[in-house]
Each structure stands twice: as structure tokens, then as C-alpha cells.
């Protein structure tokens, strides 16, 4: 069998890289630094994804008291620890490998601050909610590193944060259907991952460099975001001598209008005006803002 026909046998309709953008550094929050990939001017929205930030924070920098409405935030710690406190008394610390999957729904006000000394890093993904879910009750799904399911074969390891890989499924409930996989490929390893055909999907390279979509494409280094064409799966090769780590993220597009004002994401300008009013008057989900401040 020729290598071309072998490649063709892996997927009927393989995905290729259609956009490759470096996530440069910018300041956010209070003295924090992020590498923003989704959500930067060249890539404002990849339905249903609003933002992907790789964050770099040392105390006293952080993300002090701020609101959210109309979407979910997924925080995945890579190094160190972060403590969150919200206006409903929900509090917790996530450490390297842990995930907090927060559904802001109708309203959350919280702080997200480093919990330890030195540099704390991680990924934060913002996933839009459909109009029917924007005003749901806020909810948290917290997964400790030890509870995150892993699968692997032949120099490939995957942590299944959402969705399914190698026959292993995540317990996370995704209101907007989402896949979030953290792959590590040792030198010379390759992987072929199925992705639902019509979903939007992208790769964010965390460490090392990899060849994505087509065996003869150039290797792409860390901190780049790769937007993928439609198709039923993605092939990845690590031709380098070092380990490659990347997140593969996909989601079913909502195909709804997006009206956005900072941390509020709704469908219409009227709903944004209403949200600002609710926030200012401490109403419709922001009641507990009246006397709350983080410690
Ligand atoms: C926010 C500016 C912000 N990326 N990555 C404006 F920085 C934020 C915000 C975050 C954030 C928090 C963590 Cl823990 C990690 C992040 C942006 O909190 F919500 C608005 N509105
Ligand atoms: Fe937040």
C-alpha cells in the first residue's frame, strides 16, 4: 500500500489547518498576562468558542471580582494553583491538572486569584451557551487531576476533559456539545483522532512542535492556534525529538447571533442592555452582588 492510500484510509474526510496564528502576550485582569488565541482580533469568534487564554500569573496579580453571564468558563491548570470565590459562597482551589467547568448562566460574580508562590499557568476557555441556556442557574463541575480519565497507546497519552477519545468518555456535562482533549505525543509518535464532522475545531499547542493535518506540512511550535477545516478527524505527527503537548478542542456551532459586552454574552443588544441594568441594580441573578466582596 502506498503511503498516500494509507493516509486516505484513516479518515474519509480528514481535517486540515486553514488558519495558523501565534497567540501573542497581552495584559488582562489586574497585572495578569495572557496569550489569547480565540478572541483575538484576527479570530474574534469560533462558534461556540469566545476566548481561549493561556494565562501566566504571579501574586499579587490576578482576576479580582468580576461578573459573567450567558456562557461557560473552563479553567484547566497547567502549573501552580488558583483559588476562586463567588458571590454565592462557592469557593475552591484547583491545582495543576485540575479542571473547573463553570456554567455562569444567568450570573456569577467571582474572583480568580493565584493560590501559591511563583508563576501559575493554565488555560481558560469561554464556551458560548445557546439562547435557551443563557439564563440557567449557575453550576460548577470540578474535576481533580486524579479523576480525569486517561487513555494511551504507542507513545500517545490523552487526558479526556470533555468528550471521548480511544473509547474513554469524560463525565463532564456539556450544555453546548464540546470536546476538550489534552494530548501528549512522545518523539516519533502519531495520533488520528475522530471529530464530529460538522463541529468547529481547533488545536492549541502547549509545548514542543507538531505536524498537523497533512504529513508534509511544516511543524508548528508552541503558543500557536490552528483552526481546522470541516471533516471527520485530525491526524498529528511528532517528527521532533521532544514531547509534543496540545489541546484539541471542538464544539457544535450554535449558529445564533452574538451580542457581547466584555463578560456578558447574549443574542441581542436589548439583552445586553438588560444585563447591564440587572448587574447595576443587583437583579435577575445578580441579587447576591449587593453586599459581596471577595476576601
Ligand atoms: C474577564 C478581562 C479578564 N482570561 N484567564 C475582562 F481578564 C477577564 C478574566 C479572564 C481570565 C481569568 C482566568 Cl482565571 C484565566 C482569563 C480572562 O477574568 F472576565 C473580563 N471580563
Ligand atoms: Fe471569571
XYZ file of N, CA, C and O in Angstrom, residues 87-262:
704
model
N -19.913 34.944 44.656
C -20.850 35.706 45.486
C -21.926 34.848 46.128
O -22.685 35.334 46.958
N -21.973 33.548 45.768
C -22.927 32.630 46.408
C -22.241 31.791 47.481
O -22.823 30.845 47.999
N -20.986 32.110 47.782
C -20.264 31.376 48.823
C -19.520 30.158 48.297
O -18.940 29.399 49.068
N -19.545 29.968 46.985
C -18.789 28.859 46.408
C -17.313 29.238 46.380
O -16.956 30.321 45.929
N -16.461 28.335 46.866
C -15.039 28.637 46.971
C -14.241 27.376 46.734
O -14.701 26.278 47.073
N -13.082 27.501 46.137
C -12.255 26.312 45.941
C -10.931 26.650 45.305
O -10.739 27.735 44.758
N -10.000 25.685 45.396
C -8.679 25.846 44.800
C -8.450 24.696 43.830
O -8.679 23.540 44.176
N -8.028 25.028 42.614
C -7.641 23.988 41.657
C -6.134 24.050 41.442
O -5.545 25.129 41.418
N -5.551 22.847 41.318
C -4.095 22.714 41.171
C -3.758 22.084 39.825
O -4.674 21.654 39.110
N -2.456 22.019 39.509
C -2.018 21.512 38.186
C -2.757 20.227 37.824
O -2.792 19.276 38.612
N -3.382 20.220 36.666
C -4.111 19.052 36.182
C -5.585 19.054 36.524
O -6.354 18.267 35.971
N -6.006 19.936 37.456
C -7.425 20.012 37.833
C -8.184 20.909 36.855
O -7.599 21.806 36.229
N -9.500 20.673 36.785
C -10.368 21.449 35.896
C -11.556 21.993 36.676
O -12.168 21.275 37.475
N -11.866 23.273 36.441
C -13.135 23.827 36.912
C -13.971 24.183 35.684
O -13.540 25.011 34.864
N -15.138 23.530 35.565
C -16.036 23.784 34.429
C -17.201 24.576 34.996
O -18.061 24.021 35.680
N -17.212 25.885 34.784
C -18.210 26.765 35.407
C -19.244 27.215 34.377
O -18.880 27.778 33.343
N -20.503 26.968 34.692
C -21.594 27.499 33.877
C -22.054 28.780 34.548
O -22.664 28.734 35.618
N -21.722 29.925 33.950
C -22.128 31.195 34.563
C -23.640 31.360 34.440
O -24.293 31.865 35.358
N -24.210 30.928 33.301
C -25.653 31.057 33.113
C -26.098 32.478 33.380
O -25.482 33.440 32.913
N -27.167 32.641 34.204
C -27.775 33.969 34.393
C -26.883 34.945 35.165
O -27.068 36.166 35.052
N -25.905 34.392 35.895
C -24.998 35.333 36.536
C -24.105 34.750 37.607
O -24.558 34.015 38.473
N -22.840 35.074 37.507
C -21.833 34.773 38.534
C -21.007 36.049 38.707
O -20.689 36.718 37.727
N -20.655 36.349 39.958
C -19.589 37.313 40.206
C -18.557 36.582 41.048
O -18.924 35.915 42.033
N -17.309 36.633 40.617
C -16.284 35.878 41.334
C -14.915 36.537 41.200
O -14.728 37.466 40.420
N -13.981 36.013 42.019
C -12.574 36.369 41.859
C -11.811 35.092 41.547
O -12.193 34.008 42.007
N -10.757 35.228 40.738
C -9.887 34.095 40.395
C -8.459 34.579 40.622
O -7.964 35.417 39.867
N -7.832 34.052 41.681
C -6.525 34.583 42.101
C -5.529 33.446 42.336
O -5.918 32.345 42.733
N -4.226 33.710 42.105
C -3.214 32.675 42.358
C -3.214 32.251 43.819
O -3.422 33.081 44.708
N -2.988 30.956 44.047
C -3.046 30.412 45.403
C -1.668 30.176 45.981
O -1.529 29.951 47.176
N -0.632 30.228 45.163
C 0.711 29.907 45.676
C 1.734 30.944 45.287
O 1.413 31.979 44.701
N 2.972 30.636 45.628
C 4.110 31.482 45.264
C 4.529 31.163 43.841
O 4.318 30.047 43.360
N 5.154 32.121 43.186
C 5.700 31.853 41.858
C 4.655 31.915 40.762
O 3.553 32.420 40.958
N 5.054 31.383 39.602
C 4.227 31.521 38.404
C 3.144 30.433 38.351
O 3.444 29.251 38.492
N 1.902 30.872 38.143
C 0.780 29.941 37.984
C 0.307 30.072 36.542
O 0.087 31.181 36.057
N 0.149 28.939 35.863
C -0.278 28.981 34.459
C -1.412 27.997 34.215
O -1.584 27.034 34.955
N -2.165 28.282 33.156
C -3.268 27.389 32.801
C -3.934 27.868 31.537
O -3.505 28.839 30.905
N -4.997 27.153 31.164
C -5.822 27.534 30.023
C -7.206 27.894 30.535
O -7.738 27.210 31.412
N -7.768 28.984 30.000
C -9.176 29.271 30.267
C -9.913 29.417 28.941
O -9.541 30.247 28.103
N -10.960 28.580 28.788
C -11.775 28.542 27.576
C -13.160 29.095 27.904
O -13.741 28.708 28.918
N -13.680 30.003 27.066
C -15.046 30.506 27.220
C -15.911 29.882 26.127
O -15.605 30.045 24.931
N -16.947 29.165 26.556
C -17.848 28.481 25.614
C -19.206 29.166 25.661
O -19.820 29.272 26.735
N -19.688 29.592 24.516
C -20.988 30.268 24.468
C -22.104 29.280 24.782
O -21.972 28.074 24.566
N -23.209 29.794 25.332
C -24.403 28.984 25.599
C -25.490 29.376 24.604
O -25.578 30.541 24.191
N -26.342 28.405 24.254
C -27.452 28.690 23.341
C -28.462 29.573 24.060
O -28.483 29.645 25.299
N -29.309 30.244 23.283
C -30.291 31.174 23.868
C -31.103 30.486 24.959
O -31.402 31.103 25.979
N -31.407 29.201 24.784
C -32.229 28.514 25.791
C -31.461 28.250 27.084
O -32.074 27.995 28.120
N -30.151 28.314 27.054
C -29.333 28.022 28.247
C -28.689 29.250 28.876
O -28.070 29.140 29.936
N -28.804 30.417 28.243
C -28.057 31.583 28.744
C -28.450 31.975 30.166
O -27.621 32.481 30.919
N -29.721 31.730 30.512
C -30.208 32.173 31.827
C -30.401 30.998 32.794
O -31.144 31.110 33.768
N -29.705 29.872 32.570
C -29.796 28.741 33.510
C -29.146 29.126 34.839
O -28.362 30.084 34.923
N -29.480 28.361 35.879
C -28.836 28.548 37.176
C -27.335 28.290 37.021
O -26.936 27.346 36.339
N -26.507 29.089 37.685
C -25.063 28.829 37.651
C -24.746 27.434 38.196
O -25.472 26.915 39.055
N -23.686 26.839 37.687
C -23.329 25.467 38.084
C -21.814 25.266 37.960
O -21.180 25.859 37.097
N -21.276 24.437 38.865
C -19.855 24.089 38.785
C -19.689 22.597 38.605
O -20.370 21.808 39.257
N -18.762 22.186 37.731
C -18.295 20.807 37.671
C -16.798 20.888 37.922
O -16.080 21.535 37.147
N -16.358 20.260 39.012
C -14.927 20.306 39.328
C -14.338 18.914 39.198
O -14.871 17.951 39.740
N -13.248 18.800 38.470
C -12.582 17.518 38.262
C -11.162 17.637 38.792
O -10.399 18.489 38.326
N -10.822 16.781 39.755
C -9.444 16.758 40.217
C -8.614 15.939 39.233
O -9.125 15.035 38.572
N -7.327 16.281 39.170
C -6.419 15.634 38.222
C -6.552 14.110 38.246
O -6.637 13.463 37.205
N -6.612 13.543 39.465
C -6.682 12.080 39.598
C -7.961 11.484 39.040
O -8.021 10.297 38.744
N -9.014 12.323 38.938
C -10.303 11.823 38.442
C -10.432 11.983 36.933
O -11.414 11.525 36.341
N -9.474 12.671 36.319
C -9.565 12.865 34.872
C -9.086 11.595 34.170
O -7.998 11.088 34.449
N -9.967 11.077 33.301
C -9.659 9.799 32.657
C -8.592 9.979 31.595
O -8.553 10.986 30.891
N -7.744 8.966 31.529
C -6.643 8.968 30.564
C -6.753 7.738 29.677
O -7.279 6.708 30.088
N -6.192 7.857 28.487
C -6.075 6.703 27.602
C -4.747 6.856 26.895
O -4.166 7.947 26.884
N -4.252 5.764 26.311
C -2.978 5.891 25.617
C -2.570 4.632 24.907
O -3.056 3.544 25.211
N -1.693 4.818 23.928
C -1.133 3.712 23.163
C 0.066 4.248 22.384
O 0.048 5.394 21.925
N 1.140 3.454 22.286
C 2.278 3.737 21.401
C 2.804 5.175 21.466
O 2.831 5.875 20.451
N 3.199 5.633 22.640
C 3.800 6.969 22.747
C 2.809 8.102 22.739
O 3.195 9.264 22.631
N 1.507 7.786 22.843
C 0.469 8.823 22.874
C -0.293 8.703 24.186
O -0.715 7.616 24.571
N -0.435 9.837 24.894
C -1.295 9.851 26.075
C -2.316 10.952 25.895
O -1.989 12.035 25.388
N -3.559 10.673 26.288
C -4.596 11.702 26.190
C -5.350 11.782 27.511
O -5.652 10.763 28.121
N -5.580 13.020 27.964
C -6.457 13.269 29.119
C -7.770 13.771 28.552
O -7.795 14.753 27.793
N -8.856 13.103 28.942
C -10.167 13.387 28.350
C -10.932 14.311 29.287
O -11.535 13.877 30.269
N -10.875 15.600 28.986
C -11.523 16.604 29.832
C -12.996 16.701 29.468
O -13.858 16.805 30.342
N -13.308 16.650 28.182
C -14.700 16.590 27.731
C -14.736 15.786 26.447
O -13.805 15.840 25.645
N -15.815 15.027 26.261
C -15.959 14.223 25.058
C -15.341 12.854 25.224
O -15.257 12.330 26.345
N -14.840 12.303 24.126
C -14.400 10.911 24.109
C -13.157 10.738 23.247
O -13.016 11.381 22.209
N -12.229 9.884 23.725
C -11.055 9.519 22.914
C -10.635 8.104 23.262
O -10.674 7.713 24.437
N -10.247 7.353 22.279
C -9.771 5.963 22.450
C -10.762 5.146 23.277
O -10.372 4.328 24.117
N -12.049 5.382 23.071
C -13.089 4.609 23.757
C -13.353 5.026 25.189
O -14.154 4.387 25.885
N -12.715 6.104 25.658
C -12.880 6.564 27.042
C -13.645 7.884 27.042
O -13.321 8.790 26.266
N -14.656 7.968 27.934
C -15.546 9.142 27.938
C -15.381 9.973 29.211
O -15.232 9.427 30.295
N -15.469 11.292 29.057
C -15.471 12.193 30.212
C -16.865 12.248 30.824
O -17.859 12.220 30.103
N -16.948 12.385 32.156
C -18.253 12.541 32.811
C -18.800 13.970 32.755
O -19.921 14.207 33.191
N -18.026 14.909 32.229
C -18.471 16.310 32.231
C -19.696 16.484 31.345
O -19.749 15.955 30.227
N -20.693 17.219 31.856
C -21.892 17.530 31.086
C -21.660 18.832 30.329
O -21.389 19.865 30.930
N -21.750 18.762 29.004
C -21.507 19.955 28.187
C -22.836 20.405 27.578
O -23.372 19.754 26.689
N -23.379 21.517 28.096
C -24.657 22.034 27.572
C -24.531 22.387 26.100
O -25.437 22.166 25.314
N -23.407 22.991 25.748
C -23.041 23.157 24.346
C -22.103 21.986 24.046
O -21.025 21.904 24.636
N -22.504 21.050 23.175
C -21.679 19.850 22.971
C -20.235 20.205 22.614
O -19.980 20.933 21.653
N -19.288 19.729 23.439
C -17.887 20.144 23.346
C -16.953 18.962 23.536
O -17.231 18.085 24.361
N -15.837 18.951 22.806
C -14.739 18.014 23.083
C -13.512 18.811 23.486
O -13.234 19.879 22.922
N -12.819 18.336 24.537
C -11.625 19.020 25.046
C -10.651 17.922 25.440
O -10.854 17.244 26.446
N -9.616 17.718 24.623
C -8.650 16.639 24.836
C -7.257 17.229 24.985
O -6.877 18.133 24.235
N -6.500 16.719 25.961
C -5.115 17.158 26.204
C -4.190 16.010 25.806
O -4.088 15.022 26.526
N -3.535 16.141 24.642
C -2.678 15.084 24.099
C -1.209 15.342 24.393
O -0.736 16.476 24.263
N -0.475 14.285 24.741
C 0.988 14.321 24.757
C 1.505 13.226 23.835
O 1.129 12.051 23.995
N 2.317 13.611 22.852
C 2.915 12.657 21.909
C 4.421 12.632 22.133
O 5.096 13.675 22.017
N 4.941 11.475 22.444
C 6.396 11.336 22.541
C 7.007 11.469 21.149
O 6.294 11.398 20.132
N 8.328 11.656 21.115
C 9.034 11.775 19.839
C 8.671 10.605 18.923
O 8.636 9.460 19.370
N 8.359 10.925 17.656
C 8.056 9.949 16.599
C 6.658 9.321 16.712
O 6.306 8.457 15.907
N 5.873 9.750 17.687
C 4.512 9.192 17.819
C 3.550 9.937 16.893
O 3.814 11.060 16.453
N 2.419 9.295 16.587
C 1.367 9.933 15.796
C 0.017 9.545 16.365
O -0.109 8.541 17.080
N -1.000 10.371 16.057
C -2.346 10.060 16.548
C -3.359 10.479 15.491
O -3.119 11.424 14.716
N -4.474 9.741 15.458
C -5.546 10.009 14.496
C -6.840 10.066 15.300
O -7.311 9.029 15.779
N -7.344 11.280 15.509
C -8.488 11.488 16.418
C -9.742 11.852 15.630
O -9.736 12.827 14.868
N -10.811 11.085 15.849
C -12.109 11.418 15.229
C -12.699 12.670 15.859
O -12.548 12.901 17.066
N -13.365 13.457 15.043
C -14.042 14.681 15.498
C -15.383 14.718 14.768
O -15.420 14.447 13.564
N -16.490 15.034 15.459
C -17.772 15.103 14.741
C -17.663 16.037 13.530
O -17.151 17.153 13.632
N -18.152 15.531 12.401
C -17.916 16.128 11.079
C -18.228 17.633 10.987
O -17.476 18.402 10.409
N -19.340 18.052 11.595
C -19.819 19.427 11.369
C -19.373 20.391 12.473
O -19.700 21.569 12.433
N -18.647 19.885 13.465
C -18.226 20.762 14.558
C -17.073 21.664 14.123
O -16.246 21.290 13.295
N -17.020 22.848 14.735
C -15.821 23.667 14.621
C -14.767 23.089 15.567
O -15.092 22.644 16.668
N -13.520 23.101 15.126
C -12.465 22.523 15.961
C -11.154 23.264 15.735
O -10.912 23.818 14.659
N -10.331 23.274 16.797
C -9.016 23.906 16.702
C -8.044 23.209 17.636
O -8.429 22.442 18.515
N -6.754 23.496 17.387
C -5.665 22.970 18.211
C -4.967 24.150 18.852
O -4.779 25.193 18.208
N -4.577 24.009 20.133
C -3.676 24.981 20.751
C -2.448 24.219 21.242
O -2.559 23.286 22.048
N -1.276 24.613 20.746
C -0.043 23.887 21.073
C 0.526 24.442 22.375
O 0.810 25.640 22.490
N 0.683 23.549 23.352
C 1.127 23.936 24.693
C 2.645 23.831 24.802
O 3.298 24.687 25.414
N 3.225 22.786 24.189
C 4.660 22.512 24.368
C 5.178 21.695 23.195
O 4.455 20.827 22.687
N 6.414 21.962 22.766
C 7.002 21.207 21.662
C 6.498 21.700 20.317
O 5.983 22.819 20.207
N 6.655 20.862 19.287
C 6.155 21.237 17.968
C 5.625 20.007 17.255
O 6.097 18.887 17.460
N 4.604 20.229 16.397
C 3.948 19.098 15.748
C 3.551 19.400 14.327
O 3.507 20.559 13.902
N 3.267 18.321 13.601
C 2.794 18.382 12.214
C 1.311 18.006 12.257
O 0.952 16.929 12.744
N 0.464 18.909 11.768
C -0.979 18.764 11.934
C -1.697 18.700 10.595
O -1.460 19.552 9.722
N -2.539 17.700 10.397
C -3.448 17.628 9.256
C -2.876 16.939 8.041
O -3.545 16.126 7.421
N -1.643 17.261 7.686
C -1.048 16.693 6.485
C 0.430 16.415 6.754
O 1.152 17.292 7.242
N 0.839 15.206 6.445
C 2.185 14.721 6.806
C 3.302 15.584 6.241
O 4.378 15.667 6.810
N 3.039 16.259 5.104
C 4.105 17.064 4.502
C 4.010 18.557 4.847
O 4.681 19.372 4.239
N 3.169 18.915 5.834
C 3.106 20.325 6.248
C 4.235 20.637 7.223
O 4.848 19.739 7.799
N 4.524 21.949 7.388
C 5.630 22.357 8.265
C 5.248 22.189 9.726
O 4.099 22.418 10.093
N 6.222 21.827 10.577
C 5.948 21.723 12.010
C 5.569 23.092 12.585
O 6.099 24.114 12.155
N 4.638 23.082 13.549
C 4.175 24.315 14.185
C 4.564 24.274 15.658
O 4.301 23.284 16.340
N 5.204 25.359 16.157
C 5.649 25.374 17.552
C 4.576 25.851 18.549
O 3.480 26.242 18.142
N 4.952 25.853 19.825
C 4.041 26.175 20.933
C 3.424 27.565 20.787
O 3.970 28.437 20.100
N 2.268 27.733 21.428
C 1.542 29.007 21.542
C 0.901 29.452 20.231
O 0.535 30.616 20.093
N 0.775 28.522 19.282
C 0.016 28.808 18.063
C -1.355 28.143 18.167
O -1.489 27.069 18.761
N -2.352 28.806 17.568
C -3.681 28.211 17.443
C -3.876 27.845 15.981
O -3.525 28.618 15.081
N -4.392 26.633 15.760
C -4.620 26.129 14.406
C -6.117 25.872 14.242
O -6.678 25.015 14.936
N -6.761 26.613 13.345
C -8.174 26.374 13.058
C -8.250 25.287 11.991
O -7.492 25.308 11.013
N -9.156 24.324 12.189
C -9.247 23.164 11.298
C -10.427 23.287 10.340
O -11.478 23.835 10.696
N -10.253 22.748 9.135
C -11.350 22.679 8.168
C -12.377 21.657 8.664
O -12.075 20.856 9.552
N -13.599 21.644 8.090
C -14.559 20.595 8.445
C -13.998 19.235 8.041
O -13.137 19.149 7.156
N -14.496 18.186 8.681
C -14.013 16.844 8.370
C -14.270 15.911 9.530
O -14.745 16.340 10.585
N -13.939 14.624 9.344
C -14.293 13.638 10.376
C -13.153 13.319 11.330
O -13.340 12.546 12.270
N -11.957 13.904 11.112
C -10.888 13.608 12.064
C -9.616 14.365 11.757
O -9.476 14.981 10.695
N -8.693 14.323 12.722
C -7.411 15.029 12.592
C -6.272 14.050 12.833
O -6.297 13.277 13.797
N -5.252 14.120 11.955
C -4.016 13.354 12.145
C -2.910 14.294 12.600
O -2.810 15.419 12.114
N -2.098 13.809 13.549
C -1.000 14.614 14.102
C 0.243 13.742 14.198
O 0.151 12.582 14.621
N 1.380 14.305 13.814
C 2.656 13.595 13.873
C 3.661 14.418 14.673
O 3.771 15.629 14.464
N 4.404 13.759 15.559
C 5.513 14.420 16.242
C 6.807 13.939 15.596
O 7.303 12.871 15.918
N 7.337 14.740 14.673
C 8.575 14.358 13.982
C 9.801 14.838 14.736
O 10.926 14.622 14.282
N 9.596 15.568 15.848
C 10.729 16.162 16.571
C 11.306 15.174 17.580
O 10.798 14.061 17.739
N 12.355 15.623 18.284
C 12.997 14.741 19.264
C 12.456 14.975 20.675
O 12.858 14.294 21.608
N 11.541 15.959 20.815
C 10.984 16.273 22.143
C 9.490 15.968 22.186
O 8.853 15.844 21.133
N 8.926 15.919 23.386
C 7.494 15.650 23.532
C 6.680 16.821 22.966
O 7.115 17.976 23.000
N 5.517 16.499 22.426
C 4.568 17.487 21.913
C 3.323 17.421 22.790
O 2.783 16.337 23.037
N 2.886 18.578 23.279
C 1.638 18.623 24.052
C 0.715 19.654 23.423
O 1.135 20.789 23.171
N -0.532 19.260 23.182
C -1.500 20.200 22.603
C -2.905 19.879 23.089
O -3.208 18.749 23.478
N -3.752 20.920 23.077
C -5.174 20.737 23.355
C -5.906 20.684 22.025
O -5.649 21.516 21.139
N -6.797 19.686 21.874
C -7.682 19.600 20.707
C -9.090 19.879 21.224
O -9.594 19.154 22.089
N -9.675 20.956 20.719
C -10.955 21.440 21.238
C -11.938 21.571 20.084
O -11.594 22.125 19.034
N -13.139 21.037 20.272
C -14.159 21.135 19.224
C -15.517 21.357 19.853
O -15.743 21.022 21.019
N -16.423 21.940 19.077
C -17.771 22.179 19.601
C -18.784 22.313 18.485
O -18.450 22.705 17.361
N -20.027 21.979 18.832
C -21.114 22.112 17.865
C -21.480 23.582 17.744
O -21.794 24.226 18.751
N -21.426 24.143 16.528
C -21.738 25.572 16.410
C -23.188 25.865 16.793
O -24.086 25.067 16.513
N -23.398 27.010 17.453
C -24.752 27.405 17.867
C -25.505 28.046 16.705
O -26.733 27.958 16.640
N -24.775 28.712 15.808
C -25.406 29.435 14.694
C -26.474 30.407 15.181
O -27.603 30.412 14.688
N -26.106 31.216 16.185
C -27.010 32.231 16.728
C -26.292 33.581 16.695
O -25.062 33.621 16.743
N -27.055 34.670 16.660
C -26.410 35.980 16.757
C -25.723 36.147 18.114
O -26.181 35.583 19.118
N -24.606 36.877 18.120
C -23.832 37.102 19.340
C -23.787 38.601 19.607
O -23.333 39.374 18.767
N -24.279 38.999 20.789
C -24.132 40.388 21.236
C -23.277 40.323 22.488
O -23.564 39.560 23.410
N -22.219 41.123 22.505
C -21.220 40.928 23.542
C -20.789 42.262 24.126
O -20.547 43.229 23.404
N -20.710 42.280 25.451
C -20.140 43.443 26.127
C -19.253 42.900 27.241
O -19.751 42.476 28.287
N -17.943 42.834 27.002
C -16.997 42.301 27.985
C -17.409 40.913 28.445
O -17.484 39.994 27.627
